[in-house]
GROMACS .gro file of N, CA and C in nm:
model
  396
    1MET      N    1   5.481  -3.820  -5.855
    1MET     CA    2   5.509  -3.779  -5.964
    1MET      C    3   5.395  -3.623  -6.000
    2ARG      N    4   5.500  -3.544  -6.044
    2ARG     CA    5   5.350  -3.468  -6.057
    2ARG      C    6   5.350  -3.436  -6.197
    3PRO      N    7   5.206  -3.421  -6.236
    3PRO     CA    8   5.183  -3.391  -6.410
    3PRO      C    9   5.287  -3.287  -6.438
    4VAL      N   10   5.310  -3.298  -6.610
    4VAL     CA   11   5.376  -3.235  -6.639
    4VAL      C   12   5.237  -3.112  -6.666
    5MET      N   13   5.329  -2.978  -6.619
    5MET     CA   14   5.230  -2.836  -6.716
    5MET      C   15   5.321  -2.791  -6.793
    6ARG      N   16   5.178  -2.765  -6.917
    6ARG     CA   17   5.238  -2.661  -7.058
    6ARG      C   18   5.251  -2.540  -7.012
    7ASN      N   19   5.321  -2.510  -7.070
    7ASN     CA   20   5.351  -2.353  -7.075
    7ASN      C   21   5.219  -2.290  -7.143
    8ARG      N   22   5.166  -2.259  -7.105
    8ARG     CA   23   5.038  -2.190  -7.215
    8ARG      C   24   4.995  -2.049  -7.212
    9ARG      N   25   4.998  -1.945  -7.299
    9ARG     CA   26   4.985  -1.881  -7.387
    9ARG      C   27   4.870  -1.825  -7.407
   10GLY      N   28   4.824  -1.686  -7.418
   10GLY     CA   29   4.687  -1.650  -7.479
   10GLY      C   30   4.547  -1.687  -7.446
   11PHE      N   31   4.459  -1.660  -7.539
   11PHE     CA   32   4.330  -1.725  -7.507
   11PHE      C   33   4.339  -1.857  -7.639
   12THR      N   34   4.238  -1.959  -7.606
   12THR     CA   35   4.163  -2.038  -7.690
   12THR      C   36   4.090  -1.955  -7.828
   13PHE      N   37   4.070  -2.064  -7.977
   13PHE     CA   38   3.992  -2.013  -8.072
   13PHE      C   39   3.834  -1.989  -7.964
   14VAL      N   40   3.777  -2.110  -7.895
   14VAL     CA   41   3.635  -2.060  -7.837
   14VAL      C   42   3.651  -1.972  -7.728
   15GLU      N   43   3.725  -1.911  -7.637
   15GLU     CA   44   3.744  -1.844  -7.591
   15GLU      C   45   3.743  -1.660  -7.654
   16LEU      N   46   3.783  -1.677  -7.736
   16LEU     CA   47   3.787  -1.545  -7.845
   16LEU      C   48   3.655  -1.559  -7.972
   17MET      N   49   3.624  -1.667  -7.961
   17MET     CA   50   3.491  -1.665  -8.016
   17MET      C   51   3.342  -1.558  -7.940
   18ILE      N   52   3.377  -1.617  -7.843
   18ILE     CA   53   3.268  -1.619  -7.710
   18ILE      C   54   3.296  -1.447  -7.707
   19VAL      N   55   3.419  -1.407  -7.685
   19VAL     CA   56   3.438  -1.211  -7.644
   19VAL      C   57   3.368  -1.187  -7.834
   20VAL      N   58   3.383  -1.223  -7.874
   20VAL     CA   59   3.327  -1.191  -8.023
   20VAL      C   60   3.206  -1.159  -7.987
   21THR      N   61   3.171  -1.251  -8.012
   21THR     CA   62   3.007  -1.246  -8.042
   21THR      C   63   2.928  -1.178  -7.848
   22ILE      N   64   2.988  -1.224  -7.796
   22ILE     CA   65   2.905  -1.093  -7.665
   22ILE      C   66   2.968  -0.970  -7.672
   23MET      N   67   3.040  -0.949  -7.738
   23MET     CA   68   3.059  -0.742  -7.824
   23MET      C   69   2.964  -0.709  -7.960
   24GLY      N   70   2.959  -0.815  -8.021
   24GLY     CA   71   2.837  -0.798  -8.075
   24GLY      C   72   2.750  -0.781  -8.088
   25LEU      N   73   2.635  -0.879  -7.962
   25LEU     CA   74   2.504  -0.861  -7.956
   25LEU      C   75   2.529  -0.715  -7.879
   26LEU      N   76   2.648  -0.677  -7.748
   26LEU     CA   77   2.617  -0.509  -7.716
   26LEU      C   78   2.602  -0.429  -7.790
   27ALA      N   79   2.707  -0.440  -7.910
   27ALA     CA   80   2.672  -0.354  -8.059
   27ALA      C   81   2.562  -0.343  -8.100
   28SER      N   82   2.472  -0.429  -8.141
   28SER     CA   83   2.379  -0.428  -8.148
   28SER      C   84   2.257  -0.367  -8.106
   29ILE      N   85   2.283  -0.398  -7.931
   29ILE     CA   86   2.182  -0.333  -7.868
   29ILE      C   87   2.199  -0.187  -7.870
   30ALA      N   88   2.355  -0.160  -7.827
   30ALA     CA   89   2.388   0.006  -7.829
   30ALA      C   90   2.292   0.041  -7.938
   31LEU      N   91   2.332   0.021  -8.064
   31LEU     CA   92   2.301   0.067  -8.257
   31LEU      C   93   2.110   0.054  -8.213
   32ASN      N   94   2.086  -0.027  -8.182
   32ASN     CA   95   1.951   0.021  -8.198
   32ASN      C   96   1.902   0.115  -8.049
   33ARG      N   97   1.960   0.146  -7.957
   33ARG     CA   98   1.879   0.241  -7.862
   33ARG      C   99   2.001   0.393  -7.896
   34LEU      N  100   2.062   0.382  -8.013
   34LEU     CA  101   2.081   0.502  -8.051
   34LEU      C  102   2.054   0.596  -8.183
   35ILE      N  103   1.960   0.463  -8.308
   35ILE     CA  104   1.853   0.456  -8.379
   35ILE      C  105   1.735   0.577  -8.331
   36GLY      N  106   1.689   0.471  -8.193
   36GLY     CA  107   1.562   0.506  -8.145
   36GLY      C  108   1.577   0.639  -8.073
   37THR      N  109   1.671   0.709  -8.040
   37THR     CA  110   1.685   0.813  -7.905
   37THR      C  111   1.678   0.963  -8.073
   38GLN      N  112   1.771   0.892  -8.145
   38GLN     CA  113   1.815   0.994  -8.300
   38GLN      C  114   1.672   0.976  -8.314
   39SER      N  115   1.568   0.971  -8.329
   39SER     CA  116   1.435   0.928  -8.384
   39SER      C  117   1.368   1.068  -8.312
   40ARG      N  118   1.380   1.017  -8.211
   40ARG     CA  119   1.316   1.098  -8.087
   40ARG      C  120   1.305   1.225  -8.076
   41SER      N  121   1.500   1.281  -8.104
   41SER     CA  122   1.533   1.395  -8.118
   41SER      C  123   1.448   1.469  -8.301
   42PHE      N  124   1.438   1.420  -8.325
   42PHE     CA  125   1.371   1.519  -8.444
   42PHE      C  126   1.262   1.481  -8.472
   43VAL      N  127   1.190   1.421  -8.449
   43VAL     CA  128   1.003   1.470  -8.359
   43VAL      C  129   1.008   1.550  -8.291
   44ALA      N  130   1.094   1.624  -8.218
   44ALA     CA  131   1.151   1.710  -8.023
   44ALA      C  132   1.178   1.843  -8.155
   45THR      N  133   1.233   1.795  -8.226
   45THR     CA  134   1.263   1.929  -8.360
   45THR      C  135   1.128   1.984  -8.443
   46MET      N  136   1.106   1.887  -8.400
   46MET     CA  137   0.951   1.918  -8.503
   46MET      C  138   0.847   1.975  -8.437
   47LYS      N  139   0.819   1.879  -8.270
   47LYS     CA  140   0.751   1.948  -8.195
   47LYS      C  141   0.755   2.130  -8.187
   48SER      N  142   0.915   2.147  -8.174
   48SER     CA  143   0.915   2.273  -8.123
   48SER      C  144   0.906   2.388  -8.195
   49ASP      N  145   0.927   2.341  -8.353
   49ASP     CA  146   0.913   2.401  -8.478
   49ASP      C  147   0.800   2.413  -8.487
   50LEU      N  148   0.678   2.365  -8.468
   50LEU     CA  149   0.548   2.429  -8.502
   50LEU      C  150   0.480   2.519  -8.337
   51ARG      N  151   0.524   2.437  -8.211
   51ARG     CA  152   0.521   2.532  -8.088
   51ARG      C  153   0.546   2.722  -8.179
   52ASN      N  154   0.656   2.747  -8.209
   52ASN     CA  155   0.751   2.842  -8.246
   52ASN      C  156   0.650   2.886  -8.374
   53PHE      N  157   0.620   2.796  -8.452
   53PHE     CA  158   0.552   2.844  -8.556
   53PHE      C  159   0.413   2.873  -8.529
   54ALA      N  160   0.340   2.828  -8.411
   54ALA     CA  161   0.209   2.895  -8.389
   54ALA      C  162   0.193   3.050  -8.324
   55LEU      N  163   0.288   3.057  -8.265
   55LEU     CA  164   0.324   3.128  -8.215
   55LEU      C  165   0.399   3.258  -8.255
   56ALA      N  166   0.419   3.287  -8.442
   56ALA     CA  167   0.420   3.387  -8.444
   56ALA      C  168   0.350   3.364  -8.567
   57GLU      N  169   0.238   3.240  -8.559
   57GLU     CA  170   0.132   3.279  -8.643
   57GLU      C  171   0.027   3.363  -8.580
   58GLU      N  172   0.026   3.398  -8.434
   58GLU     CA  173  -0.021   3.450  -8.347
   58GLU      C  174  -0.034   3.616  -8.348
   59SER      N  175   0.125   3.642  -8.362
   59SER     CA  176   0.179   3.713  -8.418
   59SER      C  177   0.127   3.838  -8.495
   60TYR      N  178   0.106   3.749  -8.559
   60TYR     CA  179   0.084   3.774  -8.731
   60TYR      C  180  -0.072   3.828  -8.761
   61PHE      N  181  -0.165   3.732  -8.677
   61PHE     CA  182  -0.267   3.784  -8.689
   61PHE      C  183  -0.289   3.937  -8.515
   62TYR      N  184  -0.225   3.946  -8.488
   62TYR     CA  185  -0.259   3.988  -8.371
   62TYR      C  186  -0.207   4.147  -8.481
   63ASP      N  187  -0.107   4.170  -8.564
   63ASP     CA  188  -0.070   4.268  -8.647
   63ASP      C  189  -0.171   4.277  -8.733
   64PHE      N  190  -0.261   4.178  -8.797
   64PHE     CA  191  -0.280   4.171  -8.950
   64PHE      C  192  -0.500   4.103  -8.974
   65ASP      N  193  -0.503   4.084  -8.884
   65ASP     CA  194  -0.613   4.054  -8.838
   65ASP      C  195  -0.615   3.961  -8.969
   66VAL      N  196  -0.560   3.900  -8.977
   66VAL     CA  197  -0.521   3.710  -9.089
   66VAL      C  198  -0.461   3.617  -9.024
   67TYR      N  199  -0.411   3.516  -9.058
   67TYR     CA  200  -0.349   3.417  -9.064
   67TYR      C  201  -0.210   3.400  -9.186
   68SER      N  202  -0.112   3.436  -9.207
   68SER     CA  203  -0.020   3.381  -9.268
   68SER      C  204  -0.045   3.258  -9.353
   69GLY      N  205  -0.102   3.279  -9.497
   69GLY     CA  206  -0.075   3.089  -9.543
   69GLY      C  207   0.114   3.085  -9.626
   70ASP      N  208   0.141   3.192  -9.560
   70ASP     CA  209   0.319   3.185  -9.648
   70ASP      C  210   0.439   3.148  -9.565
   71VAL      N  211   0.454   3.054  -9.508
   71VAL     CA  212   0.550   3.073  -9.405
   71VAL      C  213   0.708   3.178  -9.465
   72THR      N  214   0.730   3.173  -9.553
   72THR     CA  215   0.877   3.252  -9.571
   72THR      C  216   0.811   3.384  -9.527
   73THR      N  217   0.727   3.456  -9.542
   73THR     CA  218   0.629   3.573  -9.492
   73THR      C  219   0.685   3.541  -9.312
   74LEU      N  220   0.638   3.517  -9.257
   74LEU     CA  221   0.737   3.467  -9.080
   74LEU      C  222   0.799   3.452  -9.042
   75GLU      N  223   0.877   3.385  -9.160
   75GLU     CA  224   1.061   3.384  -9.158
   75GLU      C  225   1.125   3.525  -9.149
   76ASN      N  226   1.043   3.630  -9.212
   76ASN     CA  227   1.143   3.712  -9.295
   76ASN      C  228   1.074   3.823  -9.103
   77ARG      N  229   1.015   3.809  -9.041
   77ARG     CA  230   0.901   3.872  -8.881
   77ARG      C  231   1.010   3.766  -8.769
   78GLY      N  232   1.085   3.701  -8.790
   78GLY     CA  233   1.147   3.623  -8.690
   78GLY      C  234   1.185   3.456  -8.684
   79PHE      N  235   1.065   3.442  -8.738
   79PHE     CA  236   1.088   3.264  -8.748
   79PHE      C  237   1.136   3.169  -8.805
   80ALA      N  238   1.210   3.121  -8.729
   80ALA     CA  239   1.269   2.994  -8.783
   80ALA      C  240   1.338   2.925  -8.764
   81ILE      N  241   1.318   2.827  -8.895
   81ILE     CA  242   1.332   2.653  -8.915
   81ILE      C  243   1.416   2.609  -8.879
   82SER      N  244   1.408   2.525  -8.762
   82SER     CA  245   1.551   2.417  -8.774
   82SER      C  246   1.584   2.342  -8.841
   83THR      N  247   1.741   2.316  -8.916
   83THR     CA  248   1.807   2.282  -8.973
   83THR      C  249   1.764   2.109  -9.003
   84GLY      N  250   1.691   2.090  -9.119
   84GLY     CA  251   1.667   1.898  -9.184
   84GLY      C  252   1.484   1.917  -9.185
   85ALA      N  253   1.436   2.027  -9.091
   85ALA     CA  254   1.317   1.991  -9.111
   85ALA      C  255   1.266   2.162  -9.209
   86SER      N  256   1.166   2.078  -9.196
   86SER     CA  257   1.014   2.214  -9.296
   86SER      C  258   0.890   2.237  -9.253
   87VAL      N  259   0.850   2.354  -9.239
   87VAL     CA  260   0.724   2.380  -9.191
   87VAL      C  261   0.624   2.392  -9.335
   88SER      N  262   0.505   2.345  -9.356
   88SER     CA  263   0.465   2.396  -9.481
   88SER      C  264   0.260   2.410  -9.384
   89VAL      N  265   0.221   2.571  -9.429
   89VAL     CA  266   0.035   2.558  -9.422
   89VAL      C  267  -0.014   2.500  -9.534
   90ASN      N  268  -0.123   2.419  -9.469
   90ASN     CA  269  -0.235   2.379  -9.525
   90ASN      C  270  -0.345   2.436  -9.570
   91GLU      N  271  -0.361   2.542  -9.469
   91GLU     CA  272  -0.495   2.652  -9.450
   91GLU      C  273  -0.477   2.758  -9.361
   92ALA      N  274  -0.491   2.863  -9.381
   92ALA     CA  275  -0.451   2.948  -9.379
   92ALA      C  276  -0.613   3.020  -9.396
   93THR      N  277  -0.683   3.129  -9.286
   93THR     CA  278  -0.772   3.192  -9.305
   93THR      C  279  -0.770   3.289  -9.185
   94VAL      N  280  -0.903   3.343  -9.201
   94VAL     CA  281  -0.920   3.427  -9.108
   94VAL      C  282  -0.989   3.374  -8.967
   95LEU      N  283  -1.049   3.295  -8.968
   95LEU     CA  284  -1.064   3.174  -8.899
   95LEU      C  285  -0.996   3.061  -8.807
   96GLY      N  286  -0.905   3.046  -8.921
   96GLY     CA  287  -0.804   2.970  -8.855
   96GLY      C  288  -0.675   2.906  -8.957
   97TRP      N  289  -0.584   2.811  -8.891
   97TRP     CA  290  -0.488   2.755  -8.987
   97TRP      C  291  -0.443   2.654  -8.933
   98SER      N  292  -0.401   2.572  -9.076
   98SER     CA  293  -0.322   2.424  -9.010
   98SER      C  294  -0.173   2.423  -9.063
   99ALA      N  295  -0.097   2.292  -9.000
   99ALA     CA  296   0.019   2.343  -9.064
   99ALA      C  297   0.094   2.170  -9.043
  100THR      N  298   0.210   2.122  -9.081
  100THR     CA  299   0.255   2.009  -9.102
  100THR      C  300   0.434   2.041  -9.075
  101ALA      N  301   0.492   1.889  -9.010
  101ALA     CA  302   0.619   1.954  -8.976
  101ALA      C  303   0.697   1.831  -9.019
  102THR      N  304   0.786   1.848  -9.105
  102THR     CA  305   0.869   1.691  -9.160
  102THR      C  306   1.013   1.707  -9.125
  103HIS      N  307   1.108   1.638  -9.142
  103HIS     CA  308   1.196   1.609  -9.103
  103HIS      C  309   1.297   1.520  -9.219
  104ALA      N  310   1.356   1.529  -9.308
  104ALA     CA  311   1.429   1.465  -9.358
  104ALA      C  312   1.498   1.393  -9.286
  105ASN      N  313   1.533   1.373  -9.174
  105ASN     CA  314   1.577   1.236  -9.164
  105ASN      C  315   1.517   1.172  -9.088
  106THR      N  316   1.402   1.155  -9.063
  106THR     CA  317   1.254   1.076  -9.007
  106THR      C  318   1.108   1.052  -9.131
  107PRO      N  319   1.018   0.962  -9.133
  107PRO     CA  320   0.968   0.946  -9.171
  107PRO      C  321   0.794   0.979  -9.081
  108VAL      N  322   0.863   1.007  -9.019
  108VAL     CA  323   0.723   1.086  -8.896
  108VAL      C  324   0.695   1.187  -8.937
  109GLN      N  325   0.613   1.248  -8.933
  109GLN     CA  326   0.548   1.411  -8.985
  109GLN      C  327   0.436   1.450  -8.857
  110CYS      N  328   0.439   1.533  -8.773
  110CYS     CA  329   0.324   1.626  -8.767
  110CYS      C  330   0.262   1.734  -8.770
  111TYR      N  331   0.194   1.740  -8.731
  111TYR     CA  332   0.056   1.823  -8.740
  111TYR      C  333  -0.006   1.904  -8.596
  112ILE      N  334  -0.030   1.990  -8.659
  112ILE     CA  335  -0.108   2.149  -8.612
  112ILE      C  336  -0.261   2.181  -8.706
  113PHE      N  337  -0.323   2.217  -8.578
  113PHE     CA  338  -0.511   2.339  -8.664
  113PHE      C  339  -0.520   2.388  -8.541
  114ILE      N  340  -0.576   2.511  -8.560
  114ILE     CA  341  -0.578   2.643  -8.509
  114ILE      C  342  -0.705   2.666  -8.538
  115GLY      N  343  -0.816   2.740  -8.460
  115GLY     CA  344  -0.960   2.757  -8.481
  115GLY      C  345  -1.080   2.670  -8.636
  116SER      N  346  -1.106   2.716  -8.676
  116SER     CA  347  -1.168   2.648  -8.772
  116SER      C  348  -1.124   2.573  -8.859
  117ALA      N  349  -1.005   2.596  -8.924
  117ALA     CA  350  -0.940   2.461  -9.001
  117ALA      C  351  -1.000   2.371  -8.964
  118ALA      N  352  -0.992   2.273  -9.096
  118ALA     CA  353  -0.981   2.165  -9.094
  118ALA      C  354  -0.883   2.072  -9.012
  119PRO      N  355  -0.931   1.983  -8.940
  119PRO     CA  356  -0.832   1.917  -8.918
  119PRO      C  357  -0.691   1.813  -9.027
  120VAL      N  358  -0.583   1.803  -8.992
  120VAL     CA  359  -0.475   1.786  -9.030
  120VAL      C  360  -0.420   1.673  -9.036
  121GLY      N  361  -0.388   1.557  -9.057
  121GLY     CA  362  -0.316   1.403  -9.045
  121GLY      C  363  -0.365   1.335  -8.949
  122SER      N  364  -0.297   1.343  -8.807
  122SER     CA  365  -0.391   1.305  -8.750
  122SER      C  366  -0.403   1.416  -8.586
  123ALA      N  367  -0.372   1.541  -8.653
  123ALA     CA  368  -0.405   1.612  -8.459
  123ALA      C  369  -0.564   1.597  -8.506
  124THR      N  370  -0.660   1.594  -8.380
  124THR     CA  371  -0.743   1.599  -8.391
  124THR      C  372  -0.835   1.700  -8.252
  125THR      N  373  -0.737   1.766  -8.196
  125THR     CA  374  -0.796   1.851  -8.093
  125THR      C  375  -0.679   1.981  -8.167
  126ALA      N  376  -0.813   2.111  -8.146
  126ALA     CA  377  -0.739   2.217  -8.227
  126ALA      C  378  -0.598   2.248  -8.084
  127GLY      N  379  -0.492   2.329  -8.174
  127GLY     CA  380  -0.409   2.338  -8.104
  127GLY      C  381  -0.267   2.256  -8.051
  128GLU      N  382  -0.372   2.090  -8.036
  128GLU     CA  383  -0.203   2.007  -8.001
  128GLU      C  384  -0.161   1.996  -8.129
  129ILE      N  385  -0.050   1.935  -8.091
  129ILE     CA  386   0.039   1.903  -8.215
  129ILE      C  387   0.044   1.736  -8.144
  130SER      N  388   0.013   1.705  -8.293
  130SER     CA  389   0.004   1.531  -8.316
  130SER      C  390   0.050   1.488  -8.392
  131CYS      N  391   0.171   1.344  -8.380
  131CYS     CA  392   0.312   1.318  -8.492
  131CYS      C  393   0.261   1.143  -8.540
  132SER      N  394   0.277   1.125  -8.596
  132SER     CA  395   0.247   0.997  -8.681
  132SER      C  396   0.279   0.971  -8.840
   0.00000   0.00000   0.00000
């Protein structure tokens, strides 16, 4: 006598719940990694803007023997700020300058100072960009 085999189709409820749970865990891991990557890209954008700003300031100083305290003046000379980012000059004298970069999509700010300008934010070494 053979056991009776039922015609079984589809998956059980428990099997489906296990699959949905695993997919949810994988999706949450992927989302966290995406958010971290996006934040790092905004910081990279701000650092790039500050490097370009430093070049523009030095070019302005070469022409006028003073650093510009106005970002618009440097924008008129070819300096461009990335979309969503902003750069503000904290101090600009004949002896140095300091600036802060922000981005609309992250609370992190980046700082730089050159010469005898007062250190700003987390920047402690002249010419090095620091973010916090």
